[in-house]
Each structure stands twice: as structure tokens, then as C-alpha cells.
Amino acid sequence: MTDSNLEFKTDPNKKSRADSKADSKTHSKTDTRIQSSKLPKKEDFSEWYHELLMTAEVVDNRYPVKGMCVWFPFGFAIRKNVYGIIRELLDPDHQETQFPLLIPENEFMKEAQHIKGFEDEVYWVTSGGTSPLDVKLALRPTSETAIYPMFKLWIRSHADLPLRIYQIVNTFRYETKHTRPLIRVREITSFKEAHTAHATWEDAAAQVETAIERYSEFYRRLAVPFLVSRRPAWDKFPGADYTIALDVVMPDGRTLQAGTAHHLGSTFARTYEITYEAENGEQKLISQTCYGISERCIAALVSVHGDERGLVLPWEVAPTQVVIVPILLGDKEKVLEVSRNLLEKLEAACVRARLDTSDERPGAKFYKWEMKGVPIRLEVGPRDIEKGVVTLARRDGVKKAVPLKDLLTAIACEANELQAVLYERAKQFRDGKIKEVTSIDEAIEQTEGGVALVPWCGNEECGHELEDRVAANILGEPQGQSFPEAACAVCGRVSTGRTYMARQY
Ligand code: PR8
């Protein structure tokens, strides 16, 4: 992150004083829950994760439909900031749009490979009120079959290409695997799907690379490291020529597919007859890509950085970036006055700041704001004021006295530093979880709590055997790396091929 990110530029999410007051009302329920609960150890990842989402008020899993969660207002504020980054990264050359949720059965059923991939996961609307519908309507599990019939109408000539659109919508998948909040849901509430159309297969391939670069930048801004690999043929998106995926290594060593980009070739163009007139007058099929990210990005963010005291949020996405806690001893009025001035100064600099004047003890306030992942806490006490300083506590534990006059610069530096520390810590964790292995036995051991890099000749039969014997998934060939020759863990054939293997969420 550069200083300019922290230049406290005008922030549309910035809260007015009135909003902040209103917030303290909405947070009163939270406060009770936060004080009365302690998180399980992060080693018990599943329990820790579920507790954290509830206690920090990210999502509420008590909604009475399996696989569907409610965003708490606080979680939604994180989501807004996170998706703000996605929009910022896509908006320069994509147009945001919105398509209907319902897809008529006849359009949905046109693309055979696509149907095969999704038929078990589709929710259907079969009646309107008490009348059965003539044509069943699918709740989009993804929007190819809603968008591409419209592409057919929109695309006429080479001048219309490339076409790049995206939408951030809810999609529905009747997941049969174990559902988990944000990780595997039946209503994906925050499905960012981009769809692009190009004149040639090569242009589409370049777009897949661009998509992966944008996603990489996105995850870097969340300080979340990832792995990039090309999925094996049997695990590519239904209808795609190939799929590139980003996987995040979760605290228990399992991986989370946190984004994918698919080269669709002309599969859908053929089905939906999407052609354009080339410069020489010839009618040609377009080539397409699509790429998607869901609320899993927030699952990754929460899981990678959080600790036993709660969320740890990077500066850019924290709903509250700085909390001021007045230590009300001695001249209380003076302490409050300095605190209020500080708040004003921070707000004027577009920092999302709050002043906690509630009646709780300072310790309880620290605990509460740590749970919420606030990157920087400022403690304002009478002795500090005499010395012209405040105590700055960073969410990663660094604590120092900062002269009041240098505060804004110090905050910008500390926010940058926190970002660097979070990324480095997460990267070390990820790297520590990946190990090169040479045999199936070693792969079995390694995938019990991490990612194995396994020599694989690339043959599909060997791939299936690997998955069966290791009881883990092939994530695919690491992208942008080359390896020396080694014997395939199944057939012994020598090649430079490797695959990541892991237990996946
Ligand atoms: C596409 N079409 O659909 P994809 N819960 C949470 N996140 C999920 C779930 C789920 N049940 N299922 C998938 N995801 C293409 C690309 C338009 C956009 C997340 O691709 O099926 C995963 O991170 O690969 C997945 O990588 C991403 O949505 C895109 O879904």
C-alpha cells in the first residue's frame, strides 16, 4: 500500500457524527455479547471461525434456511469496503450492470455442458401465486445463460468488442456439501461475476490473465496471500476451455477457492449464436471469458488475519480505522476535550474514526474494539496530555507514545506498517504450509494439514488415482513457476509437471 492510499481522501463511507452516535446504539447489543464471550483457540479453526463471525457481528448464521446467512450491519460495512476495492479495480475497463435473477428454463437448458455442471444445484420457481408457470424459471446459480442471449442482441460488429461487464448480485446454489457461513452458502449474496466478449481466442486468453492480475491485486490489498493454479480438466468450469483459480490456505491447512477465471472459448457463443461482423465482412463467433469472486473473500480475510482476540482488519477495509479511548482519570473534562479534538482532526482527514465515551472500563473498551478488528487505538490519558502525546496501539500488538502534533503522519505510517506486517505474517504462514513431496505416502501426510506439491505427469488417469489414494483434491498446476524433472507419484514417468494437492473447503 502506498501513502496515497492513506492520504485520507474523501471517503463516501465516512460517517457523520450523527451516524457515529446512532452506531453506538446499534452496537450496544454487541457490546454485551463481546464482553461475555471468549473465542475458542484458533487451532480449533471451525469453532473459532463460527464464534468469531457471530461475536464480532460479521454474519448471523441463525436464519432459518440452511446455507443462508444474514449480514450484520457491521459485517456489511466490511463487505462494502471490500467490494469497493473490486469496483475500483474493475471500473476502469468494465461496465457495471445488473441482470434479472430468474432465467427461463429454455435458455438455461441450452448449453449442455453447463447444465450438466449445475443441474443438481438449481432452485426452480414453478408457480406464480397459485398458478403453475408455463415456463419454469431458474434462480441463477451464475448468469451465463441470462447474459449471453442478451450479448447476442448487443454484439453486431468488431467495433462492439471487447465487451466487458460485471455485476455484484446474489446467486443461488443448492449445495449438497456441508454449508458454512461465507465459505459455502446456498445464497451467495456477494457474487461478483464478470463476463467478457472478444474477437479472438487469444484476446480472451489475455483477458483471463488480466483477470488474475486484478484478483491478485485485490487480495494483496486485503493482505491475503494465495496460490494460483490451472485446474485439471475434470474440475474446470462447466463449458470452459480452461479455468485458473486462486486458492487461499486457511488456518487449518485446507484451501479455499477464493476466485476463478474461466476461458470459455466459443462454447456459449455457438450455443447462443453470438457472432460479430469482422473487418472483412465475415461473420465470426466471439470468444468469451468469465470470472468470479464471492463472499469467500471475506471468509479468507477474517480467517487469515483474525486471532483469539477477534478480527484483525487491514486499514483499507476496516469500518472503524481508529478508535479513541479516553482514560477518564484526573481532569476528565480536559481528557474529553482533547479526545473530541482528536476525533474532529481525524474526521477532517477522512479517517473513519470513533470516540468511545461509553461507561465501560478502558479494558472492556479495548477488548470490544479489538474484537471488531480496529487497526489503531488511541488512548488519551491525563499524563499523556501533559507530555503532549497519546498512546497508539496497533491491532498487531505494537504500542508507542506519539506526539499529538505528528499524529496524522504517525497514523498513516502505522497503517502502512500494519499492512506490511499482516501480509508478511500471512505469507510466512502460507509458505510454511506448502511442502514438496515425492510420493503418495508423503502427499497423504502433508495434506493432513497443508498443501502438497506433487510430481504429476498430467495424465488424467494418474490424476484421479492421486486424488483417490491421497484423499485430497488436485488444485492443479502452479502458474508462473517451472520445476526440474521428477517421477510422477503414480506412474513414475519423468516430467517437469507438478500439482498442488490439498483438502478443499
Ligand atoms: C462461475 N461464472 O460461476 P465459479 N458459496 C460461496 N462462494 C462460492 C460458492 C458457494 N456456494 N460457490 C462458488 N463460490 C463463473 C465465474 C460467473 C463468474 C465462489 O465461477 O463457479 C468461489 O470462490 O468458479 C468461486 O471461485 C467463485 O464463487 C466463482 O464461481
Coordinates of C-alpha atoms and ligand atoms in Angstrom, one line a residue:
M1 CA 0.0 0.0 0.0
T2 CA 1.3 3.4 -0.8
D3 CA 1.0 6.5 1.3
S4 CA -1.5 7.9 -1.1
N5 CA -3.9 5.1 -0.1
L6 CA -3.7 6.5 3.4
E7 CA -4.0 10.1 2.3
F8 CA -7.4 10.1 3.9
K9 CA -9.0 11.0 0.7
T10 CA -12.7 11.8 0.6
D11 CA -14.4 8.7 1.7
P12 CA -18.0 8.0 0.6
N13 CA -18.4 5.6 3.6
K14 CA -17.3 8.2 6.1
K15 CA -19.7 8.5 9.0
S16 CA -21.0 11.8 10.2
R17 CA -21.1 12.5 13.9
A18 CA -24.8 11.7 13.9
D19 CA -24.2 8.3 12.3
S20 CA -21.5 7.5 14.8
K21 CA -23.9 8.2 17.7
A22 CA -26.5 6.1 16.0
D23 CA -23.9 3.4 15.7
S24 CA -23.2 3.4 19.4
K25 CA -26.9 2.5 19.8
T26 CA -26.8 -0.4 17.3
H27 CA -23.6 -1.6 18.9
S28 CA -25.0 -1.8 22.5
K29 CA -26.2 -5.4 22.0
T30 CA -22.9 -6.4 20.6
D31 CA -21.0 -5.0 23.5
T32 CA -22.8 -7.3 25.9
R33 CA -22.0 -10.3 23.7
I34 CA -18.4 -9.3 23.2
Q35 CA -17.8 -8.8 26.9
S36 CA -19.3 -12.1 27.9
S37 CA -17.6 -14.3 25.4
K38 CA -14.1 -15.6 24.8
L39 CA -13.2 -17.1 21.4
P40 CA -12.1 -20.7 21.1
K41 CA -8.4 -21.2 20.2
K42 CA -7.7 -20.6 16.5
E43 CA -6.2 -24.1 16.3
D44 CA -9.8 -25.3 16.6
F45 CA -10.4 -23.4 13.4
S46 CA -14.0 -24.4 12.7
E47 CA -15.3 -23.4 16.2
W48 CA -13.1 -20.3 16.3
Y49 CA -14.4 -19.2 12.9
H50 CA -18.1 -19.7 13.7
E51 CA -17.8 -17.9 17.0
L52 CA -15.8 -15.0 15.6
L53 CA -18.4 -14.4 12.8
M54 CA -21.1 -14.1 15.5
T55 CA -19.2 -12.4 18.3
A56 CA -17.7 -9.7 16.0
E57 CA -21.0 -9.4 14.2
V58 CA -20.0 -10.2 10.7
V59 CA -22.8 -12.6 9.7
D60 CA -25.5 -14.2 11.7
N61 CA -26.0 -17.9 10.9
R62 CA -29.3 -18.3 12.7
Y63 CA -31.5 -17.6 9.7
P64 CA -34.0 -20.4 9.4
V65 CA -32.9 -21.5 5.9
K66 CA -29.9 -23.8 5.6
G67 CA -26.9 -22.2 3.9
M68 CA -28.4 -18.7 4.1
C69 CA -26.9 -16.0 6.4
V70 CA -27.7 -12.5 7.4
W71 CA -25.1 -9.8 7.2
F72 CA -24.9 -7.9 10.5
P73 CA -24.6 -4.1 9.8
F74 CA -21.0 -4.2 10.9
G75 CA -20.2 -7.2 8.6
F76 CA -22.0 -5.4 5.8
A77 CA -19.8 -2.3 6.3
I78 CA -16.7 -4.6 5.9
R79 CA -18.3 -6.0 2.8
K80 CA -18.9 -2.5 1.4
N81 CA -15.3 -1.6 1.8
V82 CA -14.0 -4.9 0.3
Y83 CA -16.3 -4.7 -2.7
G84 CA -15.3 -1.0 -3.1
I85 CA -11.8 -2.3 -3.9
I86 CA -13.2 -4.8 -6.5
R87 CA -15.2 -2.0 -8.2
E88 CA -12.1 0.3 -8.1
L89 CA -10.1 -2.4 -9.9
L90 CA -12.7 -3.3 -12.5
D91 CA -14.3 0.1 -13.3
P92 CA -11.6 1.5 -15.5
D93 CA -12.4 -1.0 -18.3
H94 CA -15.5 -2.9 -17.2
Q95 CA -19.1 -1.6 -17.1
E96 CA -21.2 -2.5 -14.1
T97 CA -24.7 -3.8 -14.9
Q98 CA -27.5 -5.8 -13.5
F99 CA -29.4 -8.8 -15.0
P100 CA -32.6 -10.4 -13.7
L101 CA -32.4 -13.2 -11.1
L102 CA -34.7 -15.5 -12.9
I103 CA -33.7 -17.4 -16.0
P104 CA -36.3 -19.2 -18.3
E105 CA -35.8 -22.9 -18.5
N106 CA -35.4 -22.9 -22.3
E107 CA -32.4 -20.5 -22.1
F108 CA -31.0 -22.3 -19.1
M109 CA -31.2 -25.7 -20.7
K110 CA -29.5 -24.7 -24.0
E111 CA -25.8 -25.3 -23.1
A112 CA -25.4 -29.0 -22.4
Q113 CA -22.0 -29.0 -20.6
H114 CA -23.2 -26.1 -18.4
I115 CA -26.5 -27.8 -17.5
K116 CA -24.5 -30.9 -16.6
G117 CA -22.4 -28.9 -14.2
F118 CA -25.2 -27.2 -12.5
E119 CA -28.4 -29.3 -12.8
D120 CA -28.2 -30.7 -9.2
E121 CA -27.7 -27.2 -7.8
V122 CA -30.5 -25.2 -9.3
Y123 CA -33.5 -23.9 -7.4
W124 CA -36.6 -23.7 -9.6
V125 CA -39.6 -21.3 -9.5
T126 CA -42.5 -23.3 -10.8
S127 CA -45.6 -21.2 -9.9
G128 CA -46.7 -17.6 -9.7
G129 CA -49.0 -17.4 -6.7
T130 CA -51.3 -20.4 -7.2
S131 CA -50.9 -20.7 -11.0
P132 CA -48.3 -23.1 -12.3
L133 CA -45.9 -21.3 -14.7
D134 CA -45.8 -22.3 -18.4
V135 CA -42.0 -22.0 -18.4
K136 CA -40.2 -22.9 -15.2
L137 CA -37.7 -20.2 -14.0
A138 CA -34.3 -21.0 -12.6
L139 CA -32.8 -18.9 -9.8
R140 CA -29.5 -18.1 -11.3
P141 CA -26.6 -20.2 -9.9
T142 CA -24.4 -17.9 -12.1
S143 CA -25.5 -15.8 -15.0
E144 CA -24.1 -17.0 -18.3
T145 CA -27.4 -18.2 -19.5
A146 CA -29.1 -14.9 -18.6
I147 CA -26.4 -12.7 -20.0
Y148 CA -25.4 -14.4 -23.2
P149 CA -28.7 -14.3 -25.0
M150 CA -28.5 -10.5 -24.5
F151 CA -24.9 -10.5 -25.8
K152 CA -26.4 -11.9 -29.0
L153 CA -28.6 -8.8 -29.3
W154 CA -25.9 -6.4 -28.3
I155 CA -22.9 -7.5 -30.3
R156 CA -23.0 -6.7 -34.0
S157 CA -19.6 -5.8 -35.2
H158 CA -15.9 -5.9 -34.3
A159 CA -16.4 -2.3 -33.1
D160 CA -18.5 -3.7 -30.2
L161 CA -15.6 -5.8 -29.0
P162 CA -14.1 -6.2 -26.5
L163 CA -17.2 -6.0 -24.3
R164 CA -16.6 -6.3 -20.5
I165 CA -19.3 -6.2 -18.0
Y166 CA -19.8 -7.2 -14.4
Q167 CA -22.5 -7.4 -11.8
I168 CA -22.4 -7.9 -8.0
V169 CA -25.6 -9.9 -7.2
N170 CA -26.9 -12.8 -5.3
T171 CA -26.9 -16.2 -6.8
F172 CA -28.3 -19.5 -5.6
R173 CA -26.7 -22.9 -5.5
Y174 CA -28.3 -25.9 -3.8
E175 CA -25.1 -27.0 -2.3
T176 CA -25.1 -30.6 -1.1
K177 CA -21.7 -30.4 0.6
H178 CA -21.5 -29.2 4.2
T179 CA -22.5 -25.5 4.2
R180 CA -20.5 -22.9 6.2
P181 CA -21.1 -19.2 6.5
L182 CA -19.4 -17.1 3.8
I183 CA -17.5 -20.3 2.7
R184 CA -20.1 -22.5 1.2
V185 CA -23.6 -20.9 1.1
R186 CA -26.7 -21.6 -0.8
E187 CA -27.5 -18.0 -1.4
I188 CA -24.2 -16.4 -2.5
T189 CA -25.1 -12.9 -1.5
S190 CA -22.0 -11.1 -2.9
F191 CA -21.3 -12.8 -6.3
K192 CA -19.2 -10.6 -8.4
E193 CA -19.3 -12.0 -11.8
A194 CA -17.6 -10.5 -14.8
H195 CA -18.3 -11.5 -18.4
T196 CA -16.3 -10.5 -21.4
A197 CA -16.5 -11.0 -25.2
H198 CA -13.6 -10.8 -27.6
A199 CA -12.8 -11.1 -31.3
T200 CA -10.3 -13.9 -30.9
W201 CA -9.4 -16.9 -28.6
E202 CA -6.0 -15.2 -27.9
D203 CA -7.7 -11.9 -26.8
A204 CA -9.9 -13.9 -24.4
A205 CA -6.8 -15.7 -23.1
A206 CA -5.1 -12.4 -22.4
Q207 CA -8.3 -11.3 -20.6
V208 CA -8.0 -14.3 -18.3
E209 CA -4.5 -13.2 -17.4
T210 CA -5.7 -9.7 -16.7
A211 CA -8.5 -11.0 -14.5
I212 CA -6.0 -13.0 -12.5
E213 CA -3.8 -9.9 -12.2
R214 CA -6.7 -7.8 -10.9
Y215 CA -7.7 -10.5 -8.4
S216 CA -4.1 -10.8 -7.3
E217 CA -4.0 -7.0 -6.7
F218 CA -7.3 -7.3 -4.8
Y219 CA -6.0 -10.0 -2.5
R220 CA -2.8 -8.1 -1.9
R221 CA -4.8 -5.1 -0.8
L222 CA -6.5 -7.4 1.7
A223 CA -3.0 -8.6 2.7
V224 CA -4.1 -12.2 1.9
P225 CA -1.6 -14.3 0.1
F226 CA -2.9 -17.0 -2.3
L227 CA -1.8 -19.7 -4.8
V228 CA -2.6 -19.6 -8.5
S229 CA -3.1 -22.8 -10.4
R230 CA -4.7 -24.2 -13.5
R231 CA -7.5 -26.6 -12.6
P232 CA -7.3 -30.1 -14.0
A233 CA -9.7 -30.7 -17.0
W234 CA -12.2 -32.5 -14.8
D235 CA -12.5 -29.6 -12.4
K236 CA -12.9 -26.7 -14.9
F237 CA -16.0 -24.6 -15.0
P238 CA -18.8 -26.3 -16.9
G239 CA -18.5 -25.2 -20.5
A240 CA -15.0 -23.7 -20.2
D241 CA -11.8 -24.4 -22.2
Y242 CA -9.8 -24.0 -19.0
T243 CA -10.0 -22.5 -15.5
I244 CA -7.4 -20.6 -13.5
A245 CA -8.1 -20.4 -9.7
L246 CA -6.8 -18.5 -6.7
D247 CA -6.7 -20.6 -3.5
V248 CA -6.1 -19.3 0.0
V249 CA -4.5 -21.5 2.6
M250 CA -6.8 -21.4 5.6
P251 CA -5.5 -21.7 9.2
D252 CA -6.2 -25.5 9.3
G253 CA -4.2 -26.1 6.1
R254 CA -7.2 -26.7 3.9
T255 CA -7.6 -24.5 0.9
L256 CA -10.4 -22.2 -0.1
Q257 CA -11.0 -21.5 -3.8
A258 CA -11.3 -17.7 -3.5
G259 CA -11.7 -16.7 -7.1
T260 CA -11.7 -18.2 -10.6
A261 CA -11.2 -17.0 -14.2
H262 CA -12.5 -19.2 -17.0
H263 CA -11.7 -19.1 -20.7
L264 CA -15.0 -20.1 -22.3
G265 CA -13.7 -20.3 -25.8
S266 CA -16.7 -20.2 -28.2
T267 CA -18.8 -22.8 -26.4
F268 CA -21.5 -20.4 -25.3
A269 CA -21.1 -18.3 -28.5
R270 CA -22.0 -21.4 -30.5
T271 CA -25.0 -22.3 -28.3
Y272 CA -26.4 -18.7 -28.2
E273 CA -25.2 -17.9 -31.7
I274 CA -23.2 -14.8 -30.7
T275 CA -21.4 -13.6 -33.8
Y276 CA -19.8 -10.4 -34.9
E277 CA -19.0 -9.0 -38.3
A278 CA -15.2 -8.9 -38.8
E279 CA -13.5 -6.1 -40.6
N280 CA -13.5 -8.2 -43.8
G281 CA -17.3 -8.6 -43.6
E282 CA -17.1 -12.2 -42.4
Q283 CA -19.5 -13.4 -39.6
K284 CA -17.4 -14.9 -36.7
L285 CA -18.1 -16.4 -33.3
I286 CA -17.0 -14.4 -30.3
S287 CA -14.6 -15.8 -27.7
Q288 CA -15.5 -15.3 -24.1
T289 CA -14.3 -15.3 -20.5
C290 CA -16.0 -15.0 -17.2
Y291 CA -14.5 -14.6 -13.7
G292 CA -16.0 -14.6 -10.3
I293 CA -15.4 -13.8 -6.6
S294 CA -17.8 -14.3 -3.8
E295 CA -18.1 -13.5 0.0
R296 CA -15.4 -16.2 0.3
C297 CA -13.0 -13.3 0.0
I298 CA -14.3 -12.1 3.4
A299 CA -14.0 -15.6 4.8
A300 CA -10.4 -15.6 3.7
L301 CA -9.8 -12.1 5.2
V302 CA -11.3 -13.0 8.5
S303 CA -9.6 -16.4 8.8
V304 CA -6.1 -15.4 7.7
H305 CA -5.7 -12.4 9.9
G306 CA -8.0 -12.9 12.9
D307 CA -6.7 -14.1 16.2
E308 CA -8.1 -15.2 19.6
R309 CA -9.0 -11.6 20.4
G310 CA -11.1 -11.2 17.3
L311 CA -10.9 -9.7 13.9
V312 CA -7.8 -8.1 12.5
L313 CA -8.7 -5.8 9.7
P314 CA -6.4 -4.1 7.2
W315 CA -6.8 -0.3 7.3
E316 CA -8.4 0.0 3.9
V317 CA -11.4 -2.2 4.7
A318 CA -11.9 -1.6 8.5
P319 CA -15.3 0.1 9.1
T320 CA -13.6 1.9 12.0
Q321 CA -10.0 2.6 11.3
V322 CA -9.1 4.5 14.6
V323 CA -10.9 4.3 17.9
I324 CA -10.1 6.9 20.6
V325 CA -10.5 5.6 24.1
P326 CA -10.3 8.4 26.7
I327 CA -8.8 7.3 30.0
L328 CA -11.1 9.3 32.4
L329 CA -8.8 9.9 35.3
G330 CA -7.8 13.3 36.8
D331 CA -9.1 16.2 34.8
K332 CA -11.8 14.3 32.9
E333 CA -13.1 17.4 31.1
K334 CA -9.6 18.0 29.7
V335 CA -9.2 14.4 28.6
L336 CA -12.6 14.5 26.8
E337 CA -11.8 17.8 25.2
V338 CA -8.5 16.6 23.8
S339 CA -10.3 13.4 22.6
R340 CA -13.0 15.3 20.9
N341 CA -10.5 17.5 19.1
L342 CA -8.6 14.4 18.0
L343 CA -11.8 12.9 16.6
E344 CA -12.5 16.1 14.7
K345 CA -9.0 16.2 13.3
L346 CA -9.2 12.6 12.1
E347 CA -12.6 13.0 10.6
A348 CA -11.5 16.1 8.8
A349 CA -8.7 13.9 7.3
C350 CA -11.3 11.4 6.2
V351 CA -10.2 8.8 8.7
R352 CA -13.1 6.5 9.8
A353 CA -12.7 7.3 13.5
R354 CA -14.8 6.9 16.6
L355 CA -14.6 8.2 20.1
D356 CA -15.8 5.7 22.7
T357 CA -17.3 7.6 25.6
S358 CA -19.4 4.7 26.9
D359 CA -19.4 4.0 30.7
E360 CA -17.3 0.8 30.4
R361 CA -13.8 0.4 31.8
P362 CA -11.0 1.1 29.4
G363 CA -10.0 -2.6 29.4
A364 CA -13.5 -3.6 28.3
K365 CA -13.4 -1.0 25.6
F366 CA -10.0 -2.3 24.4
Y367 CA -11.4 -5.8 24.3
K368 CA -14.5 -4.7 22.3
W369 CA -12.6 -2.8 19.7
E370 CA -10.0 -5.5 19.3
M371 CA -12.8 -7.9 18.6
K372 CA -14.0 -5.6 15.8
G373 CA -10.5 -5.6 14.3
V374 CA -9.9 -1.8 14.6
P375 CA -6.4 -1.3 13.2
I376 CA -5.4 1.6 15.5
R377 CA -6.5 2.5 19.0
L378 CA -5.5 5.8 20.6
E379 CA -5.5 6.0 24.4
V380 CA -5.8 9.6 25.7
G381 CA -4.9 9.9 29.4
P382 CA -4.2 12.9 31.6
R383 CA -0.5 12.1 32.0
D384 CA 0.0 11.7 28.2
I385 CA -1.7 15.0 27.7
E386 CA 0.7 16.7 30.0
K387 CA 3.5 15.3 27.9
G388 CA 1.8 16.3 24.6
V389 CA 1.5 12.7 23.5
V390 CA -1.1 9.9 23.0
T391 CA -0.6 6.2 23.3
L392 CA -1.1 4.5 19.9
A393 CA -1.8 0.7 20.0
R394 CA -1.8 -1.2 16.7
R395 CA -4.0 -4.3 16.4
D396 CA -0.9 -6.5 16.0
G397 CA 0.3 -5.5 19.4
V398 CA 2.7 -2.7 18.7
K399 CA 2.3 0.1 21.2
K400 CA 4.0 3.5 21.3
A401 CA 3.7 7.1 22.5
V402 CA 3.1 9.5 19.6
P403 CA 3.4 13.3 19.9
L404 CA 0.0 14.9 19.3
K405 CA 1.4 17.2 16.7
D406 CA 2.6 14.4 14.5
L407 CA -0.4 12.2 14.9
L408 CA -1.8 12.1 11.3
T409 CA 1.6 11.3 9.9
A410 CA 2.2 8.6 12.5
I411 CA -1.2 7.1 11.8
A412 CA -0.5 6.9 8.1
C413 CA 2.8 5.2 8.8
E414 CA 1.4 2.8 11.3
A415 CA -1.4 1.8 9.0
N416 CA 1.1 1.1 6.2
E417 CA 3.3 -0.8 8.6
L418 CA 0.4 -2.9 9.8
Q419 CA -0.5 -3.8 6.2
A420 CA 3.1 -4.9 5.6
V421 CA 3.2 -6.9 8.8
L422 CA -0.1 -8.6 8.1
Y423 CA 0.9 -9.6 4.6
E424 CA 4.3 -10.9 5.7
R425 CA 2.9 -12.9 8.6
A426 CA 0.3 -14.4 6.4
K427 CA 2.8 -15.2 3.6
Q428 CA 5.1 -16.9 6.1
F429 CA 2.2 -19.0 7.3
R430 CA 1.2 -19.9 3.8
D431 CA 4.7 -20.8 2.8
G432 CA 5.1 -22.9 5.9
K433 CA 2.0 -24.9 4.9
I434 CA 3.3 -25.9 1.5
K435 CA 5.8 -28.8 1.1
E436 CA 7.2 -30.5 -2.0
V437 CA 6.8 -34.3 -1.7
T438 CA 7.8 -37.1 -4.0
S439 CA 5.5 -40.0 -3.1
I440 CA 1.9 -40.7 -2.4
D441 CA 2.6 -41.5 1.3
E442 CA 4.3 -38.2 1.8
A443 CA 1.3 -36.5 0.0
I444 CA -1.1 -38.2 2.4
E445 CA 0.8 -36.9 5.4
Q446 CA 1.3 -33.4 4.1
T447 CA -2.4 -32.9 3.1
E448 CA -3.5 -33.7 6.6
G449 CA -2.8 -30.1 7.5
G450 CA -1.3 -28.4 4.5
V451 CA -0.7 -28.3 0.7
A452 CA 1.5 -30.8 -1.0
L453 CA 3.3 -30.0 -4.2
V454 CA 3.3 -33.4 -6.0
P455 CA 5.1 -34.5 -9.2
W456 CA 2.4 -35.4 -11.7
C457 CA 2.8 -36.3 -15.3
G458 CA -0.5 -34.6 -16.2
N459 CA -2.3 -37.7 -17.3
E460 CA -6.0 -37.7 -16.2
E461 CA -6.0 -41.3 -15.0
C462 CA -2.9 -40.7 -12.8
G463 CA -4.7 -37.6 -11.6
H464 CA -7.8 -39.5 -10.5
E465 CA -5.7 -42.2 -8.9
L466 CA -3.8 -39.5 -7.0
E467 CA -7.0 -37.9 -5.7
D468 CA -8.3 -41.3 -4.6
R469 CA -5.2 -42.5 -2.9
V470 CA -4.3 -39.3 -1.2
A471 CA -7.9 -38.5 -0.3
A472 CA -7.3 -34.8 -1.3
N473 CA -8.0 -32.7 -4.3
I474 CA -5.8 -31.8 -7.2
L475 CA -5.8 -28.0 -7.3
G476 CA -3.7 -28.0 -10.5
E477 CA -0.5 -26.9 -12.0
P478 CA 1.1 -23.9 -10.2
Q479 CA 1.1 -20.9 -12.6
G480 CA 4.2 -18.8 -13.3
Q481 CA 6.7 -21.4 -12.0
S482 CA 8.9 -24.1 -13.5
F483 CA 10.2 -27.2 -11.9
P484 CA 13.0 -29.7 -12.5
E485 CA 12.2 -33.2 -13.8
A486 CA 10.8 -35.7 -11.3
A487 CA 9.0 -39.0 -11.4
C488 CA 5.2 -38.9 -11.4
A489 CA 4.0 -40.0 -7.9
V490 CA 1.6 -42.5 -9.6
C491 CA 3.2 -43.9 -12.8
G492 CA 6.8 -42.9 -12.3
R493 CA 7.0 -41.2 -15.7
V494 CA 9.6 -38.4 -15.6
S495 CA 8.3 -34.9 -16.4
T496 CA 8.5 -31.3 -15.1
G497 CA 4.8 -31.4 -14.2
R498 CA 3.7 -30.6 -10.7
T499 CA 0.3 -30.1 -9.0
Y500 CA -0.8 -28.7 -5.7
M501 CA -2.9 -31.1 -3.7
A502 CA -5.0 -30.1 -0.6
R503 CA -8.2 -30.8 1.2
Q504 CA -10.5 -28.2 0.0
Y505 CA -13.3 -26.2 1.6
Ligands
PR8_1 C1 -18.6 -19.0 -12.0 N1 -19.5 -17.6 -13.7 O1 -19.7 -19.2 -11.6 P1 -17.4 -20.4 -10.2 N2 -20.6 -20.2 -1.6 C2 -19.7 -19.2 -1.6 N3 -18.9 -19.0 -2.6 C3 -18.9 -19.7 -3.7 C4 -19.9 -20.8 -3.8 C5 -20.7 -21.0 -2.7 N4 -21.6 -22.0 -2.6 N5 -19.7 -21.4 -5.0 C6 -18.7 -20.8 -5.6 N6 -18.3 -19.7 -4.9 C7 -18.3 -18.2 -13.3 C8 -17.4 -17.0 -13.0 C9 -19.6 -16.2 -13.5 C10 -18.3 -15.9 -12.7 C11 -17.2 -18.8 -5.3 O2 -17.4 -19.5 -11.5 O3 -18.4 -21.4 -10.2 C12 -15.9 -19.4 -5.4 O4 -14.9 -18.6 -4.9 O5 -16.0 -20.8 -10.1 C13 -15.7 -19.5 -6.9 O6 -14.4 -19.5 -7.3 C14 -16.4 -18.2 -7.4 O7 -17.6 -18.1 -6.5 C15 -16.9 -18.2 -8.8 O8 -17.7 -19.3 -9.0

